[in-house]
Structures are given as C-alpha cells and as structure tokens.
CSV table of C-alpha atoms in Angstrom, one decimal:
chain,number,residue,atom,x,y,z
A,19,MET,CA,0.1,0.1,0.0
A,20,THR,CA,2.9,2.1,1.0
A,21,GLY,CA,3.9,2.1,-2.7
A,22,LEU,CA,1.1,2.8,-4.5
A,23,ALA,CA,0.3,5.8,-2.0
A,24,ALA,CA,3.7,7.0,-3.2
A,25,ALA,CA,3.1,6.5,-6.9
A,26,LEU,CA,-0.4,8.0,-6.7
A,27,ALA,CA,0.4,11.4,-4.7
A,28,ALA,CA,3.8,12.4,-6.7
A,29,CYS,CA,4.3,15.9,-6.1
A,30,THR,CA,2.2,18.1,-8.5
A,31,GLN,CA,4.6,20.2,-10.5
A,32,VAL,CA,4.7,24.1,-9.3
A,33,PRO,CA,6.4,26.2,-11.5
A,34,ALA,CA,9.8,27.9,-10.9
A,35,ASP,CA,9.0,31.0,-11.0
A,36,LEU,CA,5.6,30.5,-9.3
A,37,GLY,CA,3.9,31.4,-12.2
A,38,ARG,CA,5.3,35.1,-12.4
A,39,GLY,CA,6.0,34.4,-16.1
A,40,GLN,CA,3.1,33.3,-17.4
A,41,VAL,CA,1.2,36.1,-15.7
A,42,GLN,CA,3.6,38.5,-17.7
A,43,GLU,CA,2.9,37.1,-20.9
A,44,GLN,CA,-0.6,37.4,-20.3
A,45,VAL,CA,0.0,41.3,-19.8
A,46,ARG,CA,2.4,41.5,-22.4
A,47,ALA,CA,0.0,40.1,-24.9
A,48,ARG,CA,-2.6,42.9,-23.9
A,49,GLY,CA,0.0,45.3,-25.2
A,50,TRP,CA,1.6,46.6,-21.6
A,51,PRO,CA,5.4,46.0,-21.2
A,52,ALA,CA,5.5,43.7,-18.4
A,53,GLU,CA,8.9,42.5,-17.0
A,54,ALA,CA,10.5,40.3,-14.0
A,55,ALA,CA,10.5,42.4,-10.9
A,56,ASP,CA,14.1,41.6,-10.5
A,57,ALA,CA,15.1,43.8,-13.7
A,58,ALA,CA,13.6,46.9,-11.4
A,59,PRO,CA,17.1,48.6,-10.4
A,60,PRO,CA,18.9,49.0,-13.6
A,61,LEU,CA,15.9,49.8,-15.6
A,62,VAL,CA,15.1,52.4,-13.2
A,63,ALA,CA,18.4,54.3,-14.1
A,64,GLU,CA,17.7,53.6,-17.7
A,65,ILE,CA,14.5,54.9,-17.8
A,66,THR,CA,14.3,58.3,-15.6
A,67,ALA,CA,17.4,59.3,-17.6
A,68,ALA,CA,15.2,60.6,-20.4
A,69,PRO,CA,11.8,62.1,-19.6
A,70,LEU,CA,9.1,59.7,-19.3
A,71,SER,CA,6.7,58.9,-22.2
A,72,ALA,CA,3.3,57.1,-21.3
A,73,GLU,CA,5.2,53.8,-22.5
A,74,SER,CA,8.3,54.0,-20.0
A,75,ALA,CA,6.2,55.1,-17.1
A,76,ILE,CA,4.1,52.2,-17.0
A,77,ARG,CA,7.2,50.0,-18.3
A,78,LEU,CA,8.7,51.4,-14.8
A,79,ALA,CA,5.4,51.0,-12.4
A,80,LEU,CA,5.3,47.4,-13.7
A,81,VAL,CA,8.7,46.4,-12.1
A,82,ASN,CA,8.7,49.2,-9.3
A,83,ASN,CA,5.7,49.9,-8.1
A,84,PRO,CA,5.5,48.7,-4.2
A,85,ASP,CA,2.4,46.7,-4.9
A,86,ILE,CA,3.7,44.5,-7.5
A,87,ARG,CA,5.5,42.3,-4.8
A,88,ALA,CA,2.4,42.0,-2.9
A,89,HIS,CA,0.4,40.9,-6.1
A,90,TYR,CA,3.0,38.2,-6.9
A,91,ALA,CA,2.7,36.8,-3.4
A,92,GLU,CA,-0.6,36.0,-4.1
A,93,LEU,CA,0.7,33.5,-6.9
A,94,GLY,CA,2.7,32.0,-3.9
A,95,ILE,CA,-0.3,31.4,-1.8
A,96,ALA,CA,-2.2,29.6,-4.6
A,97,ALA,CA,1.4,27.6,-5.4
A,98,ALA,CA,1.0,26.2,-1.9
A,99,ALA,CA,-2.3,24.7,-2.7
A,100,VAL,CA,-1.4,23.4,-5.5
A,101,TYR,CA,1.1,21.8,-3.9
A,102,ARG,CA,-1.1,20.5,-1.1
A,103,ALA,CA,-3.7,19.1,-3.6
A,104,GLY,CA,-1.1,17.2,-4.7
A,105,HIS,CA,-0.3,15.0,-1.6
A,106,ILE,CA,-1.8,12.9,0.8
A,107,ARG,CA,-1.5,13.5,4.4
A,108,ASN,CA,1.1,12.0,5.7
A,109,PRO,CA,0.6,8.2,7.4
A,110,LEU,CA,0.3,8.2,11.1
A,111,PHE,CA,2.3,6.2,13.5
A,112,SER,CA,1.0,4.9,16.6
A,113,ALA,CA,2.1,2.9,19.5
A,114,SER,CA,1.3,1.8,22.9
A,115,VAL,CA,2.9,-0.2,25.8
A,116,LEU,CA,0.5,-2.0,28.5
A,117,ASP,CA,1.3,-3.3,31.6
A,118,SER,CA,0.1,-6.2,32.8
A,119,ASN,CA,-0.5,-6.6,36.4
A,120,ARG,CA,-0.2,-10.3,36.4
A,121,SER,CA,3.5,-11.9,37.2
A,122,GLY,CA,5.4,-13.3,34.6
A,123,GLU,CA,3.4,-12.0,31.7
A,124,MET,CA,4.8,-9.9,29.4
A,125,ASP,CA,3.9,-6.2,28.3
A,126,GLN,CA,1.4,-6.0,25.8
A,127,ILE,CA,2.9,-4.0,23.1
A,128,THR,CA,1.3,-2.9,19.9
A,129,TYR,CA,2.4,-0.7,16.6
A,130,GLY,CA,0.1,0.4,14.1
A,131,LEU,CA,0.7,2.7,11.1
A,132,ALA,CA,-2.5,4.1,8.8
A,133,ALA,CA,-3.0,6.8,5.9
A,134,SER,CA,-5.9,8.5,4.6
A,135,PHE,CA,-7.5,6.4,1.9
A,136,SER,CA,-10.1,9.5,1.4
A,137,ASP,CA,-7.0,11.3,0.3
A,138,LEU,CA,-5.6,8.7,-2.0
A,139,ILE,CA,-9.3,8.7,-3.8
A,140,THR,CA,-9.9,12.3,-4.1
A,141,LEU,CA,-6.2,12.9,-5.2
A,142,PRO,CA,-6.9,13.4,-8.9
A,143,SER,CA,-10.1,15.9,-8.4
A,144,ARG,CA,-8.2,17.7,-5.7
A,145,LYS,CA,-5.4,18.3,-7.7
A,146,ARG,CA,-7.8,19.5,-10.8
A,147,LEU,CA,-9.3,21.8,-8.7
A,148,ALA,CA,-6.0,23.4,-7.3
A,149,ARG,CA,-4.6,23.9,-11.0
A,150,ARG,CA,-7.7,26.1,-11.7
A,151,GLN,CA,-7.8,27.8,-8.6
A,152,PHE,CA,-3.8,28.0,-9.5
A,153,THR,CA,-5.0,29.7,-13.3
A,154,GLU,CA,-7.9,32.0,-11.4
A,155,VAL,CA,-5.1,33.7,-9.4
A,156,GLN,CA,-2.8,34.1,-12.2
A,157,TYR,CA,-5.7,35.7,-13.7
A,158,GLN,CA,-6.4,38.0,-10.7
A,159,VAL,CA,-2.6,39.3,-10.3
A,160,GLY,CA,-2.6,39.9,-14.2
A,161,ALA,CA,-5.8,42.1,-14.2
A,162,GLU,CA,-4.3,44.0,-10.9
A,163,LEU,CA,-1.0,44.6,-13.5
A,164,VAL,CA,-3.3,46.0,-16.0
A,165,ARG,CA,-5.5,48.0,-13.8
A,166,LEU,CA,-2.3,49.7,-12.4
A,167,ALA,CA,-0.7,50.0,-16.1
A,168,ALA,CA,-4.2,52.3,-16.5
A,169,GLU,CA,-3.8,53.8,-13.3
A,170,THR,CA,-0.1,54.8,-14.4
A,171,GLU,CA,-1.1,56.6,-17.9
A,172,HIS,CA,-4.2,58.2,-16.3
A,173,ALA,CA,-1.4,59.9,-14.1
A,174,TYR,CA,1.0,60.0,-16.2
A,175,TYR,CA,-1.4,62.5,-18.7
A,176,ASP,CA,-2.7,63.9,-15.8
A,177,TYR,CA,0.8,65.5,-14.9
A,178,VAL,CA,1.8,66.4,-18.1
A,179,THR,CA,-1.4,68.1,-18.3
A,180,ALA,CA,-0.6,70.2,-14.8
A,181,ARG,CA,2.5,70.6,-15.9
A,182,GLN,CA,2.1,72.3,-18.8
A,183,VAL,CA,-0.8,74.2,-17.4
A,184,ALA,CA,1.5,75.5,-14.6
A,185,ALA,CA,3.8,76.7,-17.3
A,186,MET,CA,1.0,78.5,-19.0
A,187,ARG,CA,0.2,80.2,-15.8
A,188,GLY,CA,3.7,81.4,-15.1
A,189,GLN,CA,4.5,82.8,-18.3
A,190,VAL,CA,1.3,84.9,-17.8
A,191,ALA,CA,2.2,85.9,-14.4
A,192,LYS,CA,5.5,86.8,-15.7
A,193,ALA,CA,3.7,89.1,-18.2
A,194,ALA,CA,1.4,90.7,-16.0
A,195,ALA,CA,4.2,91.1,-13.6
A,196,VAL,CA,5.9,92.9,-16.5
A,197,SER,CA,2.8,94.8,-17.7
A,198,LEU,CA,2.0,95.7,-13.9
A,199,GLN,CA,5.8,97.8,-14.1
A,200,LEU,CA,5.1,99.2,-17.1
A,201,ALA,CA,1.7,101.0,-15.6
A,202,GLU,CA,3.6,101.9,-12.8
A,203,ARG,CA,5.7,104.2,-15.3
A,204,TYR,CA,2.8,105.3,-17.1
A,205,PHE,CA,1.2,106.3,-14.2
A,206,ASP,CA,4.5,107.9,-12.6
A,207,ALA,CA,4.9,109.8,-16.0
A,208,GLY,CA,1.0,110.8,-16.0
A,209,ASN,CA,0.0,108.9,-18.4
A,210,MET,CA,-2.5,106.3,-17.0
A,211,THR,CA,-5.2,107.0,-14.6
A,212,PRO,CA,-5.5,105.6,-10.9
A,213,ARG,CA,-8.3,103.3,-11.7
A,214,ASP,CA,-6.1,101.7,-14.8
A,215,LEU,CA,-3.4,101.3,-12.6
A,216,ALA,CA,-5.8,99.3,-10.2
A,217,LEU,CA,-6.9,97.2,-13.0
A,218,GLU,CA,-3.3,96.4,-13.8
A,219,ARG,CA,-2.3,95.5,-9.8
A,220,ALA,CA,-5.3,93.1,-9.5
A,221,ALA,CA,-4.5,91.7,-12.6
A,222,ALA,CA,-1.2,91.0,-11.9
A,223,ALA,CA,-2.6,89.4,-8.7
A,224,GLU,CA,-5.1,87.4,-10.0
A,225,ALA,CA,-2.0,85.8,-12.2
A,226,GLU,CA,-0.3,85.3,-9.8
A,227,VAL,CA,-2.8,83.3,-7.6
A,228,ASP,CA,-3.4,81.5,-10.9
A,229,ARG,CA,-0.1,80.8,-11.0
A,230,LEU,CA,0.3,79.5,-7.2
A,231,GLN,CA,-2.7,77.3,-7.9
A,232,ALA,CA,-1.5,75.5,-10.8
A,233,GLU,CA,1.7,74.9,-9.2
A,234,ASP,CA,0.3,72.9,-6.3
A,235,ALA,CA,-2.3,71.1,-8.8
A,236,ALA,CA,1.0,70.3,-10.7
A,237,LEU,CA,2.8,69.2,-7.7
A,238,ALA,CA,-0.1,66.7,-6.4
A,239,ALA,CA,-0.5,65.4,-10.0
A,240,ARG,CA,3.7,64.6,-9.8
A,241,THR,CA,3.2,63.1,-6.3
A,242,ALA,CA,0.0,60.6,-7.6
A,243,LEU,CA,2.4,59.4,-10.6
A,244,ALA,CA,5.6,59.1,-8.1
A,245,ASP,CA,3.8,56.6,-5.7
A,246,LEU,CA,2.5,54.5,-8.7
A,247,LEU,CA,6.0,54.7,-10.4
A,248,GLY,CA,7.5,53.6,-6.9
A,249,LEU,CA,9.8,57.1,-7.0
A,250,PRO,CA,10.5,59.9,-4.8
A,251,LEU,CA,8.8,62.9,-5.2
A,252,ALA,CA,12.2,64.9,-5.1
A,253,GLY,CA,13.8,62.1,-7.9
A,254,ALA,CA,15.6,63.3,-10.6
A,255,TRP,CA,12.7,62.4,-13.4
A,256,GLU,CA,10.7,64.6,-15.6
A,257,VAL,CA,8.0,64.2,-18.5
A,258,PRO,CA,7.6,65.7,-21.3
A,259,ALA,CA,6.8,69.8,-21.1
A,260,GLN,CA,3.8,69.3,-24.0
A,261,LEU,CA,0.8,66.7,-24.4
A,262,ALA,CA,0.8,65.3,-27.6
A,263,LEU,CA,-1.9,65.5,-30.0
A,264,PRO,CA,-4.8,63.5,-30.7
A,265,VAL,CA,-4.2,60.2,-32.5
A,266,THR,CA,-5.1,60.3,-36.3
A,267,GLN,CA,-8.1,57.7,-36.4
A,268,GLU,CA,-9.7,56.6,-33.0
A,269,ASP,CA,-10.8,52.6,-32.6
A,270,ASP,CA,-14.0,51.3,-33.6
A,271,LEU,CA,-16.4,51.0,-30.6
A,272,GLY,CA,-17.9,47.4,-32.1
A,273,GLU,CA,-14.2,46.4,-32.1
A,274,LEU,CA,-13.6,47.4,-28.8
A,275,LEU,CA,-16.8,45.9,-27.7
A,276,ALA,CA,-15.8,42.2,-29.1
A,277,LEU,CA,-12.0,43.0,-27.8
A,278,ALA,CA,-12.8,43.1,-24.1
A,279,ARG,CA,-14.9,40.2,-24.1
A,280,HIS,CA,-11.4,38.1,-24.8
A,281,SER,CA,-8.8,40.6,-22.8
A,282,ARG,CA,-10.3,41.6,-19.9
A,283,LEU,CA,-8.1,39.2,-17.4
A,284,ASP,CA,-10.9,40.2,-14.5
A,285,LEU,CA,-13.6,38.8,-16.4
A,286,ALA,CA,-11.2,35.7,-17.6
A,287,SER,CA,-10.5,34.9,-13.3
A,288,ALA,CA,-14.2,35.2,-12.7
A,289,SER,CA,-15.2,32.7,-15.5
A,290,ALA,CA,-12.6,30.5,-14.3
A,291,ARG,CA,-13.7,30.8,-10.5
A,292,ALA,CA,-17.2,29.8,-11.6
A,293,GLU,CA,-16.0,26.8,-13.9
A,294,ARG,CA,-14.0,25.7,-10.7
A,295,LEU,CA,-16.5,26.0,-8.2
A,296,ALA,CA,-19.2,24.0,-10.5
A,297,GLU,CA,-17.0,21.0,-10.7
A,298,GLU,CA,-16.1,21.8,-6.4
A,299,LEU,CA,-19.9,21.7,-6.1
A,300,CYS,CA,-20.0,18.0,-7.8
A,301,TYR,CA,-16.9,17.1,-5.9
A,302,THR,CA,-18.4,18.3,-2.6
A,303,ASN,CA,-21.7,16.2,-3.1
A,304,TRP,CA,-20.0,13.0,-3.6
A,305,ARG,CA,-17.0,13.6,-1.2
A,306,ARG,CA,-19.3,14.1,1.6
A,307,TRP,CA,-20.9,10.6,1.7
A,308,LEU,CA,-17.2,9.2,1.6
A,309,GLY,CA,-16.2,10.4,5.0
A,310,GLU,CA,-12.9,10.0,6.5
A,311,LEU,CA,-11.5,6.9,5.5
A,312,GLU,CA,-7.8,5.3,6.8
A,313,LEU,CA,-6.6,2.1,6.1
A,314,GLY,CA,-3.5,0.6,8.1
A,315,VAL,CA,-1.7,-2.3,9.6
A,316,GLU,CA,-1.3,-3.3,12.9
A,317,ARG,CA,1.2,-5.4,15.0
A,318,GLU,CA,0.8,-6.6,18.6
A,319,ARG,CA,2.5,-8.6,20.9
A,320,GLU,CA,0.2,-9.9,23.8
A,321,THR,CA,1.3,-10.9,27.1
A,322,ASP,CA,1.7,-14.4,26.5
A,323,GLY,CA,4.1,-13.6,23.9
A,324,ALA,CA,1.8,-14.3,20.7
A,325,ARG,CA,2.1,-12.1,17.8
A,326,LEU,CA,-0.9,-10.8,15.9
A,327,LEU,CA,-0.9,-8.7,12.3
A,328,GLY,CA,-3.4,-7.3,10.4
A,329,PRO,CA,-5.3,-4.5,8.7
A,330,THR,CA,-7.0,-1.8,10.2
A,331,LEU,CA,-9.7,0.4,9.0
A,332,SER,CA,-11.3,3.3,9.9
A,333,TRP,CA,-14.5,5.2,8.6
A,334,GLU,CA,-16.8,8.2,9.5
A,335,ILE,CA,-20.3,6.5,9.1
A,336,PRO,CA,-22.3,9.3,7.7
A,337,ILE,CA,-25.2,9.3,10.1
A,338,PHE,CA,-25.6,11.8,12.0
A,339,THR,CA,-24.2,14.5,9.3
A,340,GLN,CA,-23.8,14.2,6.1
A,341,HIS,CA,-22.0,18.0,5.6
A,342,ARG,CA,-24.6,19.1,3.8
A,343,ASP,CA,-23.2,22.6,4.9
A,344,GLN,CA,-20.2,22.2,2.9
A,345,LEU,CA,-22.2,21.7,0.0
A,346,LEU,CA,-24.2,24.4,0.4
A,347,GLU,CA,-21.7,26.9,1.4
A,348,VAL,CA,-19.9,26.0,-2.1
A,349,ASP,CA,-23.1,26.0,-3.9
A,350,ALA,CA,-23.5,29.5,-2.7
A,351,GLY,CA,-20.1,30.4,-3.9
A,352,LEU,CA,-21.2,29.4,-7.5
A,353,GLN,CA,-24.0,31.3,-7.7
A,354,MET,CA,-22.0,34.6,-6.4
A,355,ALA,CA,-19.3,33.3,-9.2
A,356,ILE,CA,-22.3,33.2,-11.7
A,357,ALA,CA,-23.7,36.8,-10.9
A,358,GLU,CA,-20.1,38.0,-10.6
A,359,VAL,CA,-19.6,37.1,-14.2
A,360,ALA,CA,-22.8,38.7,-15.3
A,361,ARG,CA,-21.9,41.6,-13.7
A,362,LEU,CA,-17.9,42.2,-15.2
A,363,MET,CA,-19.3,41.6,-18.9
A,364,LEU,CA,-22.4,44.1,-18.4
A,365,ASP,CA,-19.6,46.6,-16.6
A,366,SER,CA,-17.4,46.0,-19.2
A,367,ASP,CA,-20.0,46.6,-22.3
A,368,ASN,CA,-21.4,49.9,-20.1
A,369,ALA,CA,-17.9,51.0,-19.2
A,370,VAL,CA,-16.2,50.8,-23.1
A,371,ARG,CA,-19.4,52.7,-24.7
A,372,LEU,CA,-18.6,55.4,-21.7
A,373,ALA,CA,-15.2,55.7,-22.4
A,374,HIS,CA,-15.8,55.3,-26.2
A,375,ALA,CA,-18.0,58.6,-25.8
A,376,GLY,CA,-15.7,60.5,-23.4
A,377,VAL,CA,-12.9,60.0,-26.1
A,378,GLN,CA,-14.9,61.3,-28.7
A,379,ASN,CA,-16.5,64.4,-26.6
A,380,ALA,CA,-12.9,65.1,-25.2
A,381,ARG,CA,-11.6,65.0,-28.5
A,382,ALA,CA,-14.3,67.4,-30.0
A,383,ARG,CA,-13.8,70.0,-27.5
A,384,ALA,CA,-10.0,69.8,-27.6
A,385,GLU,CA,-10.7,70.5,-31.6
A,386,THR,CA,-13.5,72.9,-30.8
A,387,PHE,CA,-10.6,74.8,-28.5
A,388,ARG,CA,-8.0,74.6,-30.9
A,389,THR,CA,-9.3,75.7,-34.4
A,390,ARG,CA,-12.4,77.9,-33.2
A,391,LEU,CA,-12.2,79.4,-29.6
A,392,LEU,CA,-8.4,79.9,-29.5
A,393,PRO,CA,-8.1,81.7,-32.6
A,394,ALA,CA,-11.3,83.8,-31.8
A,395,ARG,CA,-10.2,84.7,-28.4
A,396,ILE,CA,-6.6,85.7,-29.8
A,397,GLU,CA,-8.1,87.7,-32.5
A,398,ALA,CA,-10.4,89.0,-30.4
A,399,THR,CA,-7.9,90.3,-27.9
A,400,GLN,CA,-5.8,91.7,-30.8
A,401,GLN,CA,-8.5,93.9,-32.1
A,402,ALA,CA,-8.8,94.9,-28.2
A,403,GLN,CA,-5.1,96.2,-27.9
A,404,LEU,CA,-5.9,98.3,-31.2
A,405,GLU,CA,-9.0,99.4,-29.9
A,406,GLU,CA,-7.2,100.0,-26.6
A,407,ASN,CA,-4.6,101.9,-28.2
A,408,PHE,CA,-6.4,104.5,-30.2
A,409,MET,CA,-8.7,104.9,-26.8
A,410,LEU,CA,-11.8,103.5,-27.8
A,411,ILE,CA,-12.2,101.0,-24.9
A,412,GLY,CA,-10.1,100.8,-21.4
A,413,THR,CA,-7.6,99.0,-19.9
A,414,PHE,CA,-10.3,96.7,-18.3
A,415,GLU,CA,-12.0,95.4,-21.5
A,416,LEU,CA,-8.3,94.6,-22.5
A,417,LEU,CA,-7.3,92.9,-19.3
A,418,LEU,CA,-10.9,90.8,-19.6
A,419,SER,CA,-10.4,89.8,-23.2
A,420,LYS,CA,-6.5,88.9,-22.4
A,421,GLN,CA,-7.9,86.9,-19.7
A,422,ARG,CA,-10.3,85.1,-21.8
A,423,GLU,CA,-7.8,84.3,-23.7
A,424,TYR,CA,-5.5,82.7,-21.2
A,425,ASN,CA,-8.3,80.7,-19.8
A,426,ALA,CA,-9.2,79.6,-23.6
A,427,TYR,CA,-5.8,78.0,-23.8
A,428,GLN,CA,-6.2,76.6,-20.6
A,429,GLY,CA,-9.1,74.8,-21.4
A,430,TYR,CA,-7.7,73.7,-24.4
A,431,LEU,CA,-5.1,71.7,-22.4
A,432,GLU,CA,-7.5,70.6,-19.9
A,433,ALA,CA,-9.4,69.3,-22.6
A,434,LEU,CA,-6.2,67.9,-24.4
A,435,GLY,CA,-5.1,66.1,-21.3
A,436,ASP,CA,-9.2,64.9,-20.6
A,437,TYR,CA,-9.0,63.2,-24.2
A,438,TRP,CA,-5.6,61.3,-23.2
A,439,MET,CA,-6.6,60.5,-19.7
A,440,THR,CA,-9.9,59.0,-21.2
A,441,ARG,CA,-8.4,56.7,-23.2
A,442,ALA,CA,-6.4,55.3,-20.3
A,443,ALA,CA,-10.0,54.4,-19.1
A,444,LEU,CA,-10.9,53.5,-22.3
A,445,ALA,CA,-8.1,50.9,-22.1
A,446,GLN,CA,-8.7,49.8,-18.7
A,447,ALA,CA,-12.3,49.1,-19.8
A,448,VAL,CA,-11.3,47.1,-22.7
A,449,GLY,CA,-8.8,45.1,-21.1
A,450,ARG,CA,-5.5,45.9,-23.1
A,451,ARG,CA,-3.7,48.7,-24.8
A,452,LEU,CA,-6.0,50.5,-27.7
A,453,PRO,CA,-5.1,49.5,-31.4
A,454,SER,CA,-4.8,52.9,-32.5
A,455,GLY,CA,-2.1,53.7,-30.0
A,456,ALA,CA,0.2,53.3,-32.9
A,457,ARG,CA,-1.6,56.2,-35.1
A,458,ALA,CA,-0.1,59.2,-32.7
A,459,SER,CA,0.2,62.4,-33.6
A,460,GLY,CA,3.1,65.1,-33.2
A,461,THR,CA,3.0,67.4,-29.9
A,462,SER,CA,0.6,70.1,-29.3
A,463,ALA,CA,1.7,73.6,-29.3
A,464,ALA,CA,3.3,75.3,-26.7
A,465,ALA,CA,2.0,78.5,-24.6
A,466,GLU,CA,4.3,80.6,-26.3
A,467,ASP,CA,3.0,79.9,-29.9
A,468,TYR,CA,-0.6,80.8,-28.8
A,469,LEU,CA,-0.1,83.5,-26.6
A,470,GLY,CA,3.2,85.1,-27.1
A,471,THR,CA,5.7,86.4,-23.9
A,472,ALA,CA,5.2,89.8,-24.3
A,473,ALA,CA,3.3,92.1,-22.1
A,474,PRO,CA,0.1,94.0,-23.6
A,475,ALA,CA,1.2,97.6,-24.3
A,476,HIS,CA,-0.5,100.3,-23.4
A,477,GLY,CA,0.4,102.3,-26.2
A,478,GLY,CA,-3.2,104.4,-26.1
A,479,HIS,CA,-2.2,105.5,-23.0
A,480,GLY,CA,1.4,107.1,-23.9
A,481,ALA,CA,3.1,103.4,-24.7
A,482,MET,CA,6.8,103.3,-23.6
A,483,HIS,CA,9.1,100.3,-24.3
A,484,PRO,CA,9.7,98.3,-21.5
A,485,GLY,CA,13.4,99.2,-21.3
A,486,ALA,CA,12.9,103.2,-21.4
A,487,GLU,CA,13.9,105.0,-18.4
A,488,ASP,CA,11.5,107.5,-17.2
A,489,SER,CA,13.1,110.7,-18.2
A,490,GLY,CA,11.6,113.9,-19.9
A,491,GLU,CA,12.3,112.3,-23.3
A,492,GLY,CA,10.1,109.4,-22.6
A,493,LYS,CA,7.3,111.2,-20.7
A,494,GLN,CA,7.5,113.7,-23.9
A,495,GLN,CA,7.3,110.8,-26.3
A,496,GLY,CA,4.1,109.4,-24.1
A,497,GLU,CA,2.5,112.9,-24.5
A,498,GLU,CA,3.0,112.7,-27.8
A,499,GLN,CA,1.5,109.3,-28.8
A,500,GLN,CA,-1.3,110.3,-26.3
A,501,GLN,CA,-1.8,113.2,-28.6
A,502,GLU,CA,-1.9,110.9,-31.6
A,503,ALA,CA,-4.2,108.5,-30.0
A,504,GLU,CA,-7.0,111.4,-29.0
A,505,ASP,CA,-6.4,112.9,-32.5
A,506,ALA,CA,-7.1,109.2,-34.1
A,507,HIS,CA,-10.0,108.6,-31.7
A,508,ARG,CA,-11.7,112.1,-33.0
A,509,HIS,CA,-10.9,111.1,-36.8
A,510,HIS,CA,-12.6,107.8,-35.9
C-alpha cells in the first residue's frame, strides 16, 4: 500500500517562478510592457535618464511599484494550494505499551501505521481543482497589473497636463508682472489713471494666484504619479513639457466591445472561478458521503508472547451529518461567481461605451478649442489692443479679453489632457492597450506659440518701451503718442 500511495501522491509540479512568467506573458499579450520584477534596479536608472513617455512610465510602474510584490505573493499562496493538493496526508504511526498486572507475563506492545485512503481516492480531483484555482489567481494578478498600467497612464497624462498648465500660468504671471511695471511707469509719467493702475495691479495679483494654484495642482499630480512609479517625489525624473495631439483615427466601438470580451483578465478570472466552483460542487457532493476513510496495518504482541498482525480500517459513517453545510457553501459561492461574471460582462460593455463616448467628446472639445475658440480669443485680444491704443475701450476691457484668451488656452490643455486620460480609462475598460495607440500625432503647441510672451502694450496711454527710462524724453514721447491717439479717436 505504501508503494501505491507514493506513486499516486507524486508531487504536483509547481512552476519554478510560481507562475510569474505566465502572468507577464498574459499582460504583454494585451500590449503592456510587463517585465520581471528583479529587473527594477537597472531599469529605473535607464528609464529615468530621459523624460518619461507613457510607455516608459508604464514599464517602470510594472516593475517598480511597491504593490507589485504583494500581487506576486498571491501566486505563492495559490502555488502552496497546488502543492498541498498534490499530496496525501502523511501516514500516522501509533504505539502503545501496556503493563500486565500478572506476575510473569510480558507487556502488551502494539504498533500501528495508518494512512488516509480518502486523500488517495480524491487526489486527482483535488489536484485538478487546485490547478484551476492557480489559473484563476494568475488571471487576478494579471488583472491587477493591467489596472496598475491604466492608472499609471492616467496619472502620467494628468501630470503632463498639470505641468503644461502650470508653465502657461507662469508665463502669464510673468507677463502680468512686466505689464504692471510698465503701467506704474505710465502712471508716474502721468499717462495712466489711478483706476487703470488698480486694474493692472489686480490683474497681476490674479495671475500670481492662478500660477500658485497651477503649481500646487502640478505638484499633486507629480506625487500621484511618483507613488505609482515607486519613485521619490524629489527624484531627478521628468515628463515632456507638452501633450501630444490626438491620434489620427479612433478605434471602432464594435471592435472594442468584442475585444473586451476576450481581453479583460478580471472577466477571465471570474469565469475561471465559476468553472472551478461548478466542478467543486460535484466533488463536494460525492466527497461528503465518503467521509474520512483510513487504512493501515497493526502489529501487536500479547502478554503471553503471541504476535498478531493485520490490516485496520477506520471510516467516518455519515449517519448524524452528511456535511450538507459544505454543499450549501460551495453552491452559494457558485451562484455569487455566476453573478460576478454577469456583472463584469455588463460592466465591460457599459464601461467601454462610456469611455469611448468620453474620448470622442474630449477630442471634439480639444478640436473646438484649437481651431475655433483659441483663434477667436486671440483675434479678439488683438482687436481689443488696437482699440485700447486708440482709446476706444479702457484697460479693463483689454485685460478681460486677455484673461479670456488665457482661460481658453488652459481649457484647451485640459480638454487635451481629458482626451488622453479618457483613452487610458477606455484601455482599462477594454482590458488591453488600444490598437489606435500606434497612430499618435505630434505634440501640441506650447503656450508661447499661442499666447506669446510679451506683456500687453499701453500705446493709447503713452506706450513706452519696457526698457526706457522714466525721463523727460520718455514722458514727452508718451504725451506725443497720447495726442496722436486722441486725434485718431476724434477722427474715428
């Protein structure tokens, strides 16, 4: 019997890497750059040597994020279950020595060796269930890696957006400060009213507040990305200064819906769990009637010296309980697993449709900002500048027009950032990188390409070059320009 037990209870093979390689292959098959966790130290130095791209940021997160080790540790727990299911319990050795109270009689000595025959009978089923559970856990870990990749991509574009907005607001604040210095010179030269000077001071203060708020938002976005990358906030790593333009052509909704059914690892894990529990329900149904069955051998020496040897049987007779509680638990788990599969399938369709609509909306908003609203705001500011030069409008109207231009550019950047972040949500909903990712366009225009860096001039109030001294010549030049503006105003 011992030889038979050893043959049937042969060790179930557990992968040397505890299934990590297969998980990484699943993730790579879905377009994400998964690599072995032990490659993190050299990769960190290599990737952070240049500004991060979305691809390199994901690559770094999937090897350096602190939660990666915890996810892979789940594979170790599942592998332990596979190992345990591939073995029967060790045989039990028993011995007893009974001292006789009769003179001249020997002690009664009994030796016994028993093994679980139930474990032997159920070994193939338990091994099969353990392998199914191991596959289920591999899907779960893969789904966590895909989720981490999508979150990293979202955080990456959030930081690039916030950084570009902060850079734009910094330029605006700098231009407003220069404009205020110029206005103070005009005021000292008597070419600006106290009201207009107060408006300039308020505009400069508001620009500084907007700059501070934008820098705070950029720092928060950098912190969120650093946490996902497993990097220190103050580390020497950076992202590009500008967002990329939308891809040339978006993915078809029908193709994405079909792709999600075959790509989502959380759905694959839930389906594997339902299949395992269905098989476990059948196993539990017949296993509960078997009970605990042990076979063994016993050798006994009697007090008169006689020796007895023979087999032993120990069987749990299912009379008072048939372990129906175990059957009910597994059945309830199966019903929950079936419901989870249905929920994930519905969630997959709805999430893909929602994210796809969000991508289309954000793309349309960014395009409206870029081709219609921004040019119109820039043109409006230029016309307001001309009218202010000829004293047809006041400084307040010019400042308001310029502020709307700045806000339009920030709206454009945020819409473009929303586009890329929604694409990250769409990729997570589909369960893989989007096929259209290979059709990326160039980078968006920088702030100076749209807004310029010079401060608004005040020609209508005796405009003076920012580098000119507040001399009599400058004042005379301002008065001459003011007279010309008034003449032009009267002619108009």
